[in-house]
Tab-separated table of C-alpha atoms in Angstrom:
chain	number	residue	atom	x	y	z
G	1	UNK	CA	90.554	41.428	45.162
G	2	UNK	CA	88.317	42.467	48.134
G	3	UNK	CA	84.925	41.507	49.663
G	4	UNK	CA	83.183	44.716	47.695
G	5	UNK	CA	84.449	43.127	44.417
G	6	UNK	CA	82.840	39.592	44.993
G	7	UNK	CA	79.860	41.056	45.977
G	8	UNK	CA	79.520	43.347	42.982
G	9	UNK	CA	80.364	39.814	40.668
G	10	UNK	CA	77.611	38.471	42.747
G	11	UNK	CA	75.124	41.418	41.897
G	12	UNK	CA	75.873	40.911	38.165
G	13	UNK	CA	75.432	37.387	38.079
G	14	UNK	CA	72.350	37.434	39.642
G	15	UNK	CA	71.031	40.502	37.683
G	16	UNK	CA	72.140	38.378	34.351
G	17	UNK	CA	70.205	35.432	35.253
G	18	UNK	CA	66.954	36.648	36.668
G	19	UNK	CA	66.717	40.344	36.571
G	20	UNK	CA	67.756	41.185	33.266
G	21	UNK	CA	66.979	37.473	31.942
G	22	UNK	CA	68.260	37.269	27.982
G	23	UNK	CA	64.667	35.742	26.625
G	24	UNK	CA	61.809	36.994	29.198
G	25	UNK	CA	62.659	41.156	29.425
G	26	UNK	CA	65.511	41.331	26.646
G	27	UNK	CA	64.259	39.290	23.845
G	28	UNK	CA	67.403	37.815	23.030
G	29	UNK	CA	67.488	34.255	21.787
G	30	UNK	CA	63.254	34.125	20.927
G	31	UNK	CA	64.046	31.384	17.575
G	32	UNK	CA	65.737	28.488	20.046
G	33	UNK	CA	63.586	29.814	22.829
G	34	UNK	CA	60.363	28.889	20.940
G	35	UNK	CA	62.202	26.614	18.708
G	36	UNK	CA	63.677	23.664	20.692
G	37	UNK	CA	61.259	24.037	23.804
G	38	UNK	CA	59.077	20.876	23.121
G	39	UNK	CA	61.438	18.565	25.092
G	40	UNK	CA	63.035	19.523	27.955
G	41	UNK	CA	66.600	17.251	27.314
G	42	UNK	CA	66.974	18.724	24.093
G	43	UNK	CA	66.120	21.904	26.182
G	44	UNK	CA	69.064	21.592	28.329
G	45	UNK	CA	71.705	20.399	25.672
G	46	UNK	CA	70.669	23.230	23.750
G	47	UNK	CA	71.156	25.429	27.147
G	48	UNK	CA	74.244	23.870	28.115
G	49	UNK	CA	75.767	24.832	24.844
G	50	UNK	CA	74.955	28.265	25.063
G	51	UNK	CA	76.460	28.367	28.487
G	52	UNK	CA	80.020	26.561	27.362
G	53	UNK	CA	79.868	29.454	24.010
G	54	UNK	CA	78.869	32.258	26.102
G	55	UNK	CA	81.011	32.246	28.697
G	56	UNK	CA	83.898	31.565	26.266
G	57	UNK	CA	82.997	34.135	24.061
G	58	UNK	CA	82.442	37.061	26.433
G	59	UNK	CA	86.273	36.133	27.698
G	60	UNK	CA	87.528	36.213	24.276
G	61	UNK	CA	85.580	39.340	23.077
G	62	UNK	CA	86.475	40.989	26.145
G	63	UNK	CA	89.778	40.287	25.787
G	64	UNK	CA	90.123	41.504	22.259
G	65	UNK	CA	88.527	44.630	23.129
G	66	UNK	CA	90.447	45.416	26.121
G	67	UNK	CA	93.592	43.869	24.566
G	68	UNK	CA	93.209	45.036	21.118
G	69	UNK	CA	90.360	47.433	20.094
G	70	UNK	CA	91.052	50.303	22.828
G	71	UNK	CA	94.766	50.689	22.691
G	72	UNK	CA	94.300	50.807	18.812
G	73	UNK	CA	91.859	53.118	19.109
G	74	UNK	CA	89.882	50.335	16.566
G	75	UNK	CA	86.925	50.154	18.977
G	76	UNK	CA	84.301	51.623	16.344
G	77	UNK	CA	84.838	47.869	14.855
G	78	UNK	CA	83.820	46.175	17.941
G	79	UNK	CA	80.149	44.480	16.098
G	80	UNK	CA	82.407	43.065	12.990
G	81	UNK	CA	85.256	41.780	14.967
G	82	UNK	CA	82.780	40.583	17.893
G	83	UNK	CA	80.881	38.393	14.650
G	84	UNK	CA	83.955	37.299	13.074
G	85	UNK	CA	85.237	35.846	16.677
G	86	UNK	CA	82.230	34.269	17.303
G	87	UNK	CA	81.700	32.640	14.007
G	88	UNK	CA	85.298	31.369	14.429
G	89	UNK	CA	84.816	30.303	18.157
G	90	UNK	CA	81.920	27.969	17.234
G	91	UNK	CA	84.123	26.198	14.495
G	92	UNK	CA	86.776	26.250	16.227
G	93	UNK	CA	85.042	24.850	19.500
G	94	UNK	CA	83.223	22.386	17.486
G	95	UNK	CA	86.411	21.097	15.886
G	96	UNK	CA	88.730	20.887	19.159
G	97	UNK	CA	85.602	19.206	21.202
G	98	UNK	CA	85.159	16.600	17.963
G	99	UNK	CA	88.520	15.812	18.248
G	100	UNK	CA	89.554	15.706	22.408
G	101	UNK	CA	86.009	14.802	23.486
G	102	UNK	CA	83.824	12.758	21.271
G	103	UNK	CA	81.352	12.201	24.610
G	104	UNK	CA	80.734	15.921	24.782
G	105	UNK	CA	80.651	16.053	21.056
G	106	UNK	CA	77.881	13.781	21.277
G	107	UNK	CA	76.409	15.677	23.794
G	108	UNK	CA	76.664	19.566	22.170
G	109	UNK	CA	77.867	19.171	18.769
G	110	UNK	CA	74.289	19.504	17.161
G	111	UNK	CA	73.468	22.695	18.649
G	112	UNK	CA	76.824	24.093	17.777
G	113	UNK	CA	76.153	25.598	14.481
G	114	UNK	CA	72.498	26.956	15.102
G	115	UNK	CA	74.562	28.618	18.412
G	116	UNK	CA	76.119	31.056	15.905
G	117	UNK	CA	73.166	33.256	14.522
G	118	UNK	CA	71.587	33.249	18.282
G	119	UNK	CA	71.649	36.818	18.886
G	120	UNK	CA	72.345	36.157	22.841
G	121	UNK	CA	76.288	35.560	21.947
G	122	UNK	CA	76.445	38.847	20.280
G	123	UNK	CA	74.025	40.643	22.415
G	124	UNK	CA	76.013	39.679	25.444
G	125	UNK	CA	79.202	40.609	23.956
G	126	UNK	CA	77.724	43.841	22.835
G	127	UNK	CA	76.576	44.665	26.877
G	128	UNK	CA	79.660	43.904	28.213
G	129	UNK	CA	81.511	46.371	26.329
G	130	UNK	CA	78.838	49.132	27.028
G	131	UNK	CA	78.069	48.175	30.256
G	132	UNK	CA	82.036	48.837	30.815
G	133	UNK	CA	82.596	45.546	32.383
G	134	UNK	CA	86.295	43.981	33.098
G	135	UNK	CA	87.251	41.046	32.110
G	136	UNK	CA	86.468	38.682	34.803
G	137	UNK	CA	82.609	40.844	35.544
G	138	UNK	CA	82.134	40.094	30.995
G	139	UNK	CA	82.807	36.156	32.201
G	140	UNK	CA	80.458	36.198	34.870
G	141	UNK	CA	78.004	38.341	32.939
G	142	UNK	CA	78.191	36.111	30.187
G	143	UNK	CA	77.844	32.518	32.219
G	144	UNK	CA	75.010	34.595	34.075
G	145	UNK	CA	73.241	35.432	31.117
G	146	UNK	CA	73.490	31.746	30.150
G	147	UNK	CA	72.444	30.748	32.551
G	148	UNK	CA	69.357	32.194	32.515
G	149	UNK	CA	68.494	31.464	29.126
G	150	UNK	CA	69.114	27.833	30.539
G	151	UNK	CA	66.396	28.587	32.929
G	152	UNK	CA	63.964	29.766	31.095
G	153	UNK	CA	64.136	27.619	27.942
G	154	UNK	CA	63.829	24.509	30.220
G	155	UNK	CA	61.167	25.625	32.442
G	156	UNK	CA	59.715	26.007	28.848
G	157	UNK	CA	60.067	22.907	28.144
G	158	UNK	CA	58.594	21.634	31.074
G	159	UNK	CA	55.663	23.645	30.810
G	160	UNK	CA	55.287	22.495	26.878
G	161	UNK	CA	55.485	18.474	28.165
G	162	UNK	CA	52.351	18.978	30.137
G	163	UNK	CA	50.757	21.141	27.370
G	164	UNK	CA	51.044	17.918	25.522
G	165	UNK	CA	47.646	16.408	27.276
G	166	UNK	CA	45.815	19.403	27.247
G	167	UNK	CA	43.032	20.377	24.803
G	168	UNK	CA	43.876	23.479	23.628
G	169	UNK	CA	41.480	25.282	21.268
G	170	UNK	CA	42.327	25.275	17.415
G	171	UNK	CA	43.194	28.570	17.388
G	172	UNK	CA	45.675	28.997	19.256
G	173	UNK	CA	47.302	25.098	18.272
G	174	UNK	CA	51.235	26.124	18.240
G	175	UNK	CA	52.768	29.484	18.539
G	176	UNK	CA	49.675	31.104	19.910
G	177	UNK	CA	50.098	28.730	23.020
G	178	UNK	CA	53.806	28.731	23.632
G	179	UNK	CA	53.952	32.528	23.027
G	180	UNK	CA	50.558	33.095	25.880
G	181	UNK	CA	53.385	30.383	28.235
G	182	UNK	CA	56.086	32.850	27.413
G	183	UNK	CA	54.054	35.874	28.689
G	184	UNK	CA	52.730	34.165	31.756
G	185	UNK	CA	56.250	33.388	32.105
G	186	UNK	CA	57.629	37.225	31.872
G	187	UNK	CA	55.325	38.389	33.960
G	188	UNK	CA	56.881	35.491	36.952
G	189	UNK	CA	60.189	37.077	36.081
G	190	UNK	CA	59.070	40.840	36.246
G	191	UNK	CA	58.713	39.804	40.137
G	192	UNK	CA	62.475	40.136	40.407
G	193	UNK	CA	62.788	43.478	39.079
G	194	UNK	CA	63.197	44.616	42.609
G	195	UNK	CA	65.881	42.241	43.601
G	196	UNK	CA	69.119	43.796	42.442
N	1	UNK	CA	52.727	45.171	-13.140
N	2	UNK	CA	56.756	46.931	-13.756
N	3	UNK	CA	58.956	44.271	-12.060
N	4	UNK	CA	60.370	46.830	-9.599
N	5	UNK	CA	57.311	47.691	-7.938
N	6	UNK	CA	56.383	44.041	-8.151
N	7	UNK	CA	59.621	43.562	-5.398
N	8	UNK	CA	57.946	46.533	-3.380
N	9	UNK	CA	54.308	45.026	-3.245
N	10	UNK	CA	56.066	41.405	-2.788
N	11	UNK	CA	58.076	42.604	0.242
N	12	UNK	CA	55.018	44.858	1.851
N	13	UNK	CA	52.190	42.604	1.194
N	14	UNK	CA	52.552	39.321	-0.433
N	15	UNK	CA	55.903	38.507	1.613
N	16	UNK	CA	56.106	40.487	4.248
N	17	UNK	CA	58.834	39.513	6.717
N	18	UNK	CA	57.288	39.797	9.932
N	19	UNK	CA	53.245	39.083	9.486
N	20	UNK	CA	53.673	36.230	6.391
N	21	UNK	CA	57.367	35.061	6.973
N	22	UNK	CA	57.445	35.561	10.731
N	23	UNK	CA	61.448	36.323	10.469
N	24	UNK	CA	63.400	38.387	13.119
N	25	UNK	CA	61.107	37.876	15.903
N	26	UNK	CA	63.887	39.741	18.346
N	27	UNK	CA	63.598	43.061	17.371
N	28	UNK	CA	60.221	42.842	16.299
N	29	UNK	CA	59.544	42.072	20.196
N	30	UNK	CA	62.033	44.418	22.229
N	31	UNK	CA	61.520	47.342	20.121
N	32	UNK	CA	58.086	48.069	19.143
N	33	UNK	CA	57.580	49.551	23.201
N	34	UNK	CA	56.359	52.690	20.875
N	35	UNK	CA	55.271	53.643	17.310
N	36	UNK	CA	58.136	55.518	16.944
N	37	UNK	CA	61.073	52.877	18.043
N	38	UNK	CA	59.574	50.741	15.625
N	39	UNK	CA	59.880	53.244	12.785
N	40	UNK	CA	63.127	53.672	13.988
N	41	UNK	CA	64.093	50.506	14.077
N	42	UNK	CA	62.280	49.232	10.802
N	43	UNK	CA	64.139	52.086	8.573
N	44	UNK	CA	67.581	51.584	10.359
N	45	UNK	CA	67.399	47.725	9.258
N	46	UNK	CA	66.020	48.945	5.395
N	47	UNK	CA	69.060	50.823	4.962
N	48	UNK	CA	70.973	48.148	5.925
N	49	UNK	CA	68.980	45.434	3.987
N	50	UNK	CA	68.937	47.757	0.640
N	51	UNK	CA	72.756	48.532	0.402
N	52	UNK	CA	73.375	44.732	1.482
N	53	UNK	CA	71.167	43.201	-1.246
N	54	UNK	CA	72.778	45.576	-3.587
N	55	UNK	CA	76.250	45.250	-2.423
N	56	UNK	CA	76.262	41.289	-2.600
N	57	UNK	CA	73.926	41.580	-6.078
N	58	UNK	CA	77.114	43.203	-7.223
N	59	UNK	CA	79.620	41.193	-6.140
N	60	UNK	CA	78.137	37.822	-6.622
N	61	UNK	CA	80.241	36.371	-9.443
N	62	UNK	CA	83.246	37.562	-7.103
N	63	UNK	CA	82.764	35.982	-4.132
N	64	UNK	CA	83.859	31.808	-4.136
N	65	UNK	CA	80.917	29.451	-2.737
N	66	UNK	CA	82.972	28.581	-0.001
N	67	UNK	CA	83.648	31.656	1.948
N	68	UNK	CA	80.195	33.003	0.619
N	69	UNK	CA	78.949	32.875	4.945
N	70	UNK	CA	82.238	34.971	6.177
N	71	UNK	CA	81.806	37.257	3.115
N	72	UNK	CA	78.538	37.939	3.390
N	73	UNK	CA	78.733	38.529	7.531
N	74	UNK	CA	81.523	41.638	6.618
N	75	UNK	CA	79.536	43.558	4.068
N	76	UNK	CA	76.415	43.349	6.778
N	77	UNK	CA	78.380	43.839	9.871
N	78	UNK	CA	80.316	46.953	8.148
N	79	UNK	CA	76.956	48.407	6.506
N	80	UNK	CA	75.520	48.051	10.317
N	81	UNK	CA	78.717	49.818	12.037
N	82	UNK	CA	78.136	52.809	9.448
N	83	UNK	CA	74.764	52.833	10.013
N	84	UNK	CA	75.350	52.649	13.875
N	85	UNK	CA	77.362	55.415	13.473
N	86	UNK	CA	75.369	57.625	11.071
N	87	UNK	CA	72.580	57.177	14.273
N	88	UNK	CA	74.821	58.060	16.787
N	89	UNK	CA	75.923	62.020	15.033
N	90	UNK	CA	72.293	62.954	13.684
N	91	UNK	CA	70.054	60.770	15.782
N	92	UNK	CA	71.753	60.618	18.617
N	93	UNK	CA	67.797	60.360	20.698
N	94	UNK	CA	66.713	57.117	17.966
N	95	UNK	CA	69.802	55.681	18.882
N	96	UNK	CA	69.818	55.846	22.770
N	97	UNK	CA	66.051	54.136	22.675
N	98	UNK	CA	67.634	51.443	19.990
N	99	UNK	CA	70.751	50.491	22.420
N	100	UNK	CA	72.010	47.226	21.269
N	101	UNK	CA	69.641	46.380	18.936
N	102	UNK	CA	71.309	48.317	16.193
N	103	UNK	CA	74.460	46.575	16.398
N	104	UNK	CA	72.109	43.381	16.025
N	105	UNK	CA	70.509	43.730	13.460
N	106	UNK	CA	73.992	41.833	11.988
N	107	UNK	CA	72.262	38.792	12.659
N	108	UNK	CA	68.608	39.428	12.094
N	109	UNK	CA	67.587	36.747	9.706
N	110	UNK	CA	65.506	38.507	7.359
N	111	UNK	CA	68.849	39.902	6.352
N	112	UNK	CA	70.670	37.039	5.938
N	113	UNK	CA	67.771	35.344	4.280
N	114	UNK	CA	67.184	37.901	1.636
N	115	UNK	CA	70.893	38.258	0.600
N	116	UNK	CA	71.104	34.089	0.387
N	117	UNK	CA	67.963	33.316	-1.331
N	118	UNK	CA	67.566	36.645	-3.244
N	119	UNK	CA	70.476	39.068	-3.978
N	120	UNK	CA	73.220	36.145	-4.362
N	121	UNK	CA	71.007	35.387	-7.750
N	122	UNK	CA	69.492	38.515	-9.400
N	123	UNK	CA	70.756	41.309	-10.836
N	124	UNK	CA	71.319	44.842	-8.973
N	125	UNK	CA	68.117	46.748	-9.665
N	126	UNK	CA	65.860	44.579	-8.759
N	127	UNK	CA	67.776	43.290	-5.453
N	128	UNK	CA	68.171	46.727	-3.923
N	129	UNK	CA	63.828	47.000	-4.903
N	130	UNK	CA	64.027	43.853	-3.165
N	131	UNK	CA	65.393	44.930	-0.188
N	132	UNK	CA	63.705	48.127	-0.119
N	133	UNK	CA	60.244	46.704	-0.646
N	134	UNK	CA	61.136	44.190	2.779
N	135	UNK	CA	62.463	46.548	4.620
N	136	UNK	CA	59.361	48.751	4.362
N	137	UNK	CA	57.584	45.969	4.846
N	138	UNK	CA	59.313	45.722	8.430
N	139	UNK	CA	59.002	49.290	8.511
N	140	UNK	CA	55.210	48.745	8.589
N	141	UNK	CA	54.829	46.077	10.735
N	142	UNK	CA	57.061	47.185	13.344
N	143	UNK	CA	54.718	50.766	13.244
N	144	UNK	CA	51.526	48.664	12.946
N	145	UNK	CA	52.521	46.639	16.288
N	146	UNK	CA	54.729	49.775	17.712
N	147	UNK	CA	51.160	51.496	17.435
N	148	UNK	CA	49.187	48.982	18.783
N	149	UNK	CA	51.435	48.314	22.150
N	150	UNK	CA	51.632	52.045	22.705
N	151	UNK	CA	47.633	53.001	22.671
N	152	UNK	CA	47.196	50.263	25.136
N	153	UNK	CA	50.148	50.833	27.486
N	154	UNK	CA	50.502	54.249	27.503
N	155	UNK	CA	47.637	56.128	25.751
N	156	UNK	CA	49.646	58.089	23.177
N	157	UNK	CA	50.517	57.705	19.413
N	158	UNK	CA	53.844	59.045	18.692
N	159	UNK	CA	53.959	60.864	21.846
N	160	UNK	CA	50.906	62.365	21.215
N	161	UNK	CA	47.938	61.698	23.516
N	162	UNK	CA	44.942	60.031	21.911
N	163	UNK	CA	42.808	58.011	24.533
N	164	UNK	CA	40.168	60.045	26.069
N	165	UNK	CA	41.446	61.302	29.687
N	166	UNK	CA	39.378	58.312	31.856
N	167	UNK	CA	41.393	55.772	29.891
N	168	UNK	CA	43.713	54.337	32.066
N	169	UNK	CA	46.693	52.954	30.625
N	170	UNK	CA	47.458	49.265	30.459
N	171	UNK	CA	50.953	49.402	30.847
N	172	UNK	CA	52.076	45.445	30.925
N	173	UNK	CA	51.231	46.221	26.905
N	174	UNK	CA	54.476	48.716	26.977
N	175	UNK	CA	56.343	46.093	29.451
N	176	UNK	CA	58.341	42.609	28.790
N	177	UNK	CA	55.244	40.287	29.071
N	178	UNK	CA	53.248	42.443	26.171
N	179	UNK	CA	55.471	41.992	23.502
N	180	UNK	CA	54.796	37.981	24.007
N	181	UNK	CA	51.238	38.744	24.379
N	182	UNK	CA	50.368	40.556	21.488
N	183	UNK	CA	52.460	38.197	19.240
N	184	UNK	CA	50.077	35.242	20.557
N	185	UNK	CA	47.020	37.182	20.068
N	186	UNK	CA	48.457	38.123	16.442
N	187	UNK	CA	49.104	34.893	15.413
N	188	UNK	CA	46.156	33.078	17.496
N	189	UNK	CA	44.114	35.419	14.715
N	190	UNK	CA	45.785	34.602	11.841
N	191	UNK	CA	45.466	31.288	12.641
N	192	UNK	CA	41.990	31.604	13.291
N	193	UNK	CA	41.054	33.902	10.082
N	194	UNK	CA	43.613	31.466	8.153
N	195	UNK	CA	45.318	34.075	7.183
N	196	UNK	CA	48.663	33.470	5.326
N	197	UNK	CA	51.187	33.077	7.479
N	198	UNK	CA	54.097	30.823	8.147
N	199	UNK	CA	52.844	29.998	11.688
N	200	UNK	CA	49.481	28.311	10.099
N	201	UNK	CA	51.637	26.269	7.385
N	202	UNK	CA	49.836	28.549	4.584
N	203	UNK	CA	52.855	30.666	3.742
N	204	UNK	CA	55.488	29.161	1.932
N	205	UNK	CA	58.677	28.808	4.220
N	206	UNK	CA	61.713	30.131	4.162
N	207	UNK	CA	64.437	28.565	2.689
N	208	UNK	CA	67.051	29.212	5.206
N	209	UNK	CA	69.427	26.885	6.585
N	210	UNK	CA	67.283	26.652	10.027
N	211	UNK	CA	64.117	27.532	7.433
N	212	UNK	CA	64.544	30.883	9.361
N	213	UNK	CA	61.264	30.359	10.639
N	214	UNK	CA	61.621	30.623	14.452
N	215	UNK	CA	58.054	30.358	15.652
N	216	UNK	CA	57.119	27.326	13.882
N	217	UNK	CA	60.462	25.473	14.059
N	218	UNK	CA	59.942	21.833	15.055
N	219	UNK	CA	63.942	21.761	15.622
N	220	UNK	CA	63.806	19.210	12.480
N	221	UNK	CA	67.186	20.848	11.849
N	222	UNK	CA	68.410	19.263	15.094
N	223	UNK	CA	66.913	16.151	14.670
N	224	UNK	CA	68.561	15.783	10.965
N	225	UNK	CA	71.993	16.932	12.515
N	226	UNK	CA	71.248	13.772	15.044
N	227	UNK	CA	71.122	10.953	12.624
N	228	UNK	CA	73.999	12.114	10.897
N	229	UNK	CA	75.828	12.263	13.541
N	230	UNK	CA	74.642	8.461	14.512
N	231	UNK	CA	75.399	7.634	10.761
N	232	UNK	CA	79.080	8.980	11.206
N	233	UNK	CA	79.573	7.473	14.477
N	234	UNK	CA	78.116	3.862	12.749
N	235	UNK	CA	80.862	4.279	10.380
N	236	UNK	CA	83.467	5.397	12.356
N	237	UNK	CA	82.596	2.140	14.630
N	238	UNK	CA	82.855	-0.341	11.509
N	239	UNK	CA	86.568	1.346	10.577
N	240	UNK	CA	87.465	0.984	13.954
N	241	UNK	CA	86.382	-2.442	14.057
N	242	UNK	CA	87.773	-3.658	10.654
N	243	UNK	CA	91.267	-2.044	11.211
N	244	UNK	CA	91.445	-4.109	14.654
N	245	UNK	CA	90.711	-7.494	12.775
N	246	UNK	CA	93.003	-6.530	10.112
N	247	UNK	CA	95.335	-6.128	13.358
N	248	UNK	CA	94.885	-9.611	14.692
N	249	UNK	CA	95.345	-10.975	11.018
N	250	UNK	CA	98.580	-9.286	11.011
């Protein structure tokens, strides 16, 4: 554990959230992006949750993989195993969080389920083991990347609140209008292509 | 009209996944950068899509109602791995572009969609024409906006240049903020033109769990998880109360 390693952590975290961001350059996470973006505290429950699943599932993936899948030589069944975890994390997290923490239930439990089709968990799972991260670099990739879909989905949000009030011609009522937001908003985070 | 080519015009045409449905929005997005990705792309997910409808059309009187979710996620996460796979000896170019995309399309929802509300009740024949006909569908969408992004942002067609040489290439069209762009303008028409579409309400919906419809999802879902959750809690409150009066009684 040395300075160069904390700054390289640092470098990945920050590329996760604002470089690389999951919904504005890789598409990742576009049905809850546009989905659940018309109020920004179901915005950040929804983001929260993805954060607490992420982070837990790049460990656990990571993990496996390391743990499991390369010393077996297995490693060509990295996108079944990586579903099957996940799938089983949710329940499982949904379950334990039911039973220990009904105030955090209350909190995440509804966006639980939708959290295991959202292509981000498997997508980040998926770039940690090509991206030939360690362990701890997956975690922080992973609450990085969540992060940043936290970002941007509540900035979203923000942005739709105010759209409320405005008269916005009939055409583009709906998608048109959130997806014309979501390009003004890509092109904001193309600006910090040249951080990292 | 023979009912196998009826699946084929269904899935092009009358249902097509990405234009009428508006299903898998993510790869639809990040990989139509150029004509051919999206060709790419669009046939990698039909092979995939065919053998899955067929596969599950097969084994539907096998597999319980209960573990019908896990069952289905193996047969499409193994079909993907050997497709993945297949890419990576003869394709190796298709599948550099692709990246992690091809791994995804596990949980693309046009997949899961068309295996739950189609293959898990019809026969085999007409599933795997099912899954052919959407998948070229895709196929044709992807090319169609593939086509359109790569004119503008670069000036080619399949690699091929076809703008005159004093066109100057828009290349935000090829970048991030396009993809979003030419999805509004795409659906700002069909909404104007009131074209059929699931984004104008004209389409029928999708009967997925989350109605698989991402652009026009209200998060109803979420709000219908909500009150039951506030039912549970109500009830959970009246047992707790009742067993502490029984309590005192004792």
């Amino acid at each position: 554990m040395n300075s160069e390693y904390f700054v390289k952590l640092l470098i990945v975290l920050i590329s996760a959230a604002f470089v690389n961001n999951v919904i504005l350059s890789q598409f990742l996470g576009i049905c809850p992006f546009i989905g659940i973006s018309n109020k920004i505290k179901t915005a950040a429950g929804m983001g929260f949750a993805v954060i607490f699943v992420i982070t837990l599932s790049s460990a656990i993936a990571s993990l496996i993989y390391k743990g499991i899948l390369l010393p077996f030589e297995l490693d060509y069944l990295k996108t079944i195993v990586f579903i099957m975890v996940i799938a089983a994390l949710v329940q499982f997290i949904e379950m334990v969080i039911k039973k220990f923490s009904p105030g955090l239930y209350d909190a995440l439990g509804v966006y639980l389920p939708l959290i295991t089709t959202n292509c981000a968990v498997l997508g980040v799972a998926l770039i940690n083991v090509n991206e030939n991260f360690d362990v701890v670099t997956s975690i922080v990739n992973g609450f990085g990347t969540a992060v940043g879909f936290t970002i941007a989905i509540v900035l979203m949000a923000g942005i739709r609140e105010r759209m409320e009030y405005n008269e916005i011609s009939k055409s583009f009522k709906g998608s048109p209008i959130v997806l014309i937001t979501a390009t003004l908003m890509a092109m904001a985070f193309y600006g910090f292509a040249g951080l990292v | 009209m023979n009912k196998y080519v009826e699946r084929i015009y269904n899935g092009v045409i009358k249902e097509n996944p990405t234009f009428i449905m508006m299903l898998g929005m993510c790869p639809t997005l990040a990989v139509t950068t150029s004509a051919a990705n999206g060709i790419g792309m669009g046939l990698s997910t039909t092979v995939v899509l065919a053998l899955a409808n067929l596969l599950i059309s097969a084994l539907r009187k096998f597999i319980p109602d209960k573990v019908r979710m896990p069952s289905y996620i193996v047969v499409v996460a193994s079909l993907v791995t050997i497709v993945e796979h297949l890419l990576k000896a003869y394709l190796p170019e298709v599948n550099e572009a692709l990246g992690i995309y091809i791994p995804l399309i596990v949980v693309n929802c046009i997949i899961f969609g068309r295996v739950e509300s189609y293959a898990a009740k019809n026969t085999v024949g007409l599933s795997l024409f099912d899954g052919i006909g959407m998948g070229l569908g895709f196929t044709m969408a992807l090319f169609l906006i593939g086509s359109f992004r790569e004119i503008l942002g670069a000036g080619t067609l399949l690699g091929f240049g076809i703008m005159p040489e004093s066109f100057t290439p828009i290349s935000i069209f090829v970048q991030a903020p396009g993809a979003f762009l030419v999805l509004a303008m795409l659906t700002a028409l069909q909404n104007k033109l009131m074209l059929p579409s699931a984004t104008n309400g004209t389409a029928k919906k999708s009967t997925l769990a989350c109605s698989g419809d991402c652009l026009n999802c209200s998060g109803e879902n979420y709000d219908i998880n909500h009150t039951e959750l506030d039912k549970a809690k109500a009830i959970a409150e009246t047992v707790q109360k009742s067993s502490k009066k029984s309590k005192k009684e004792d």
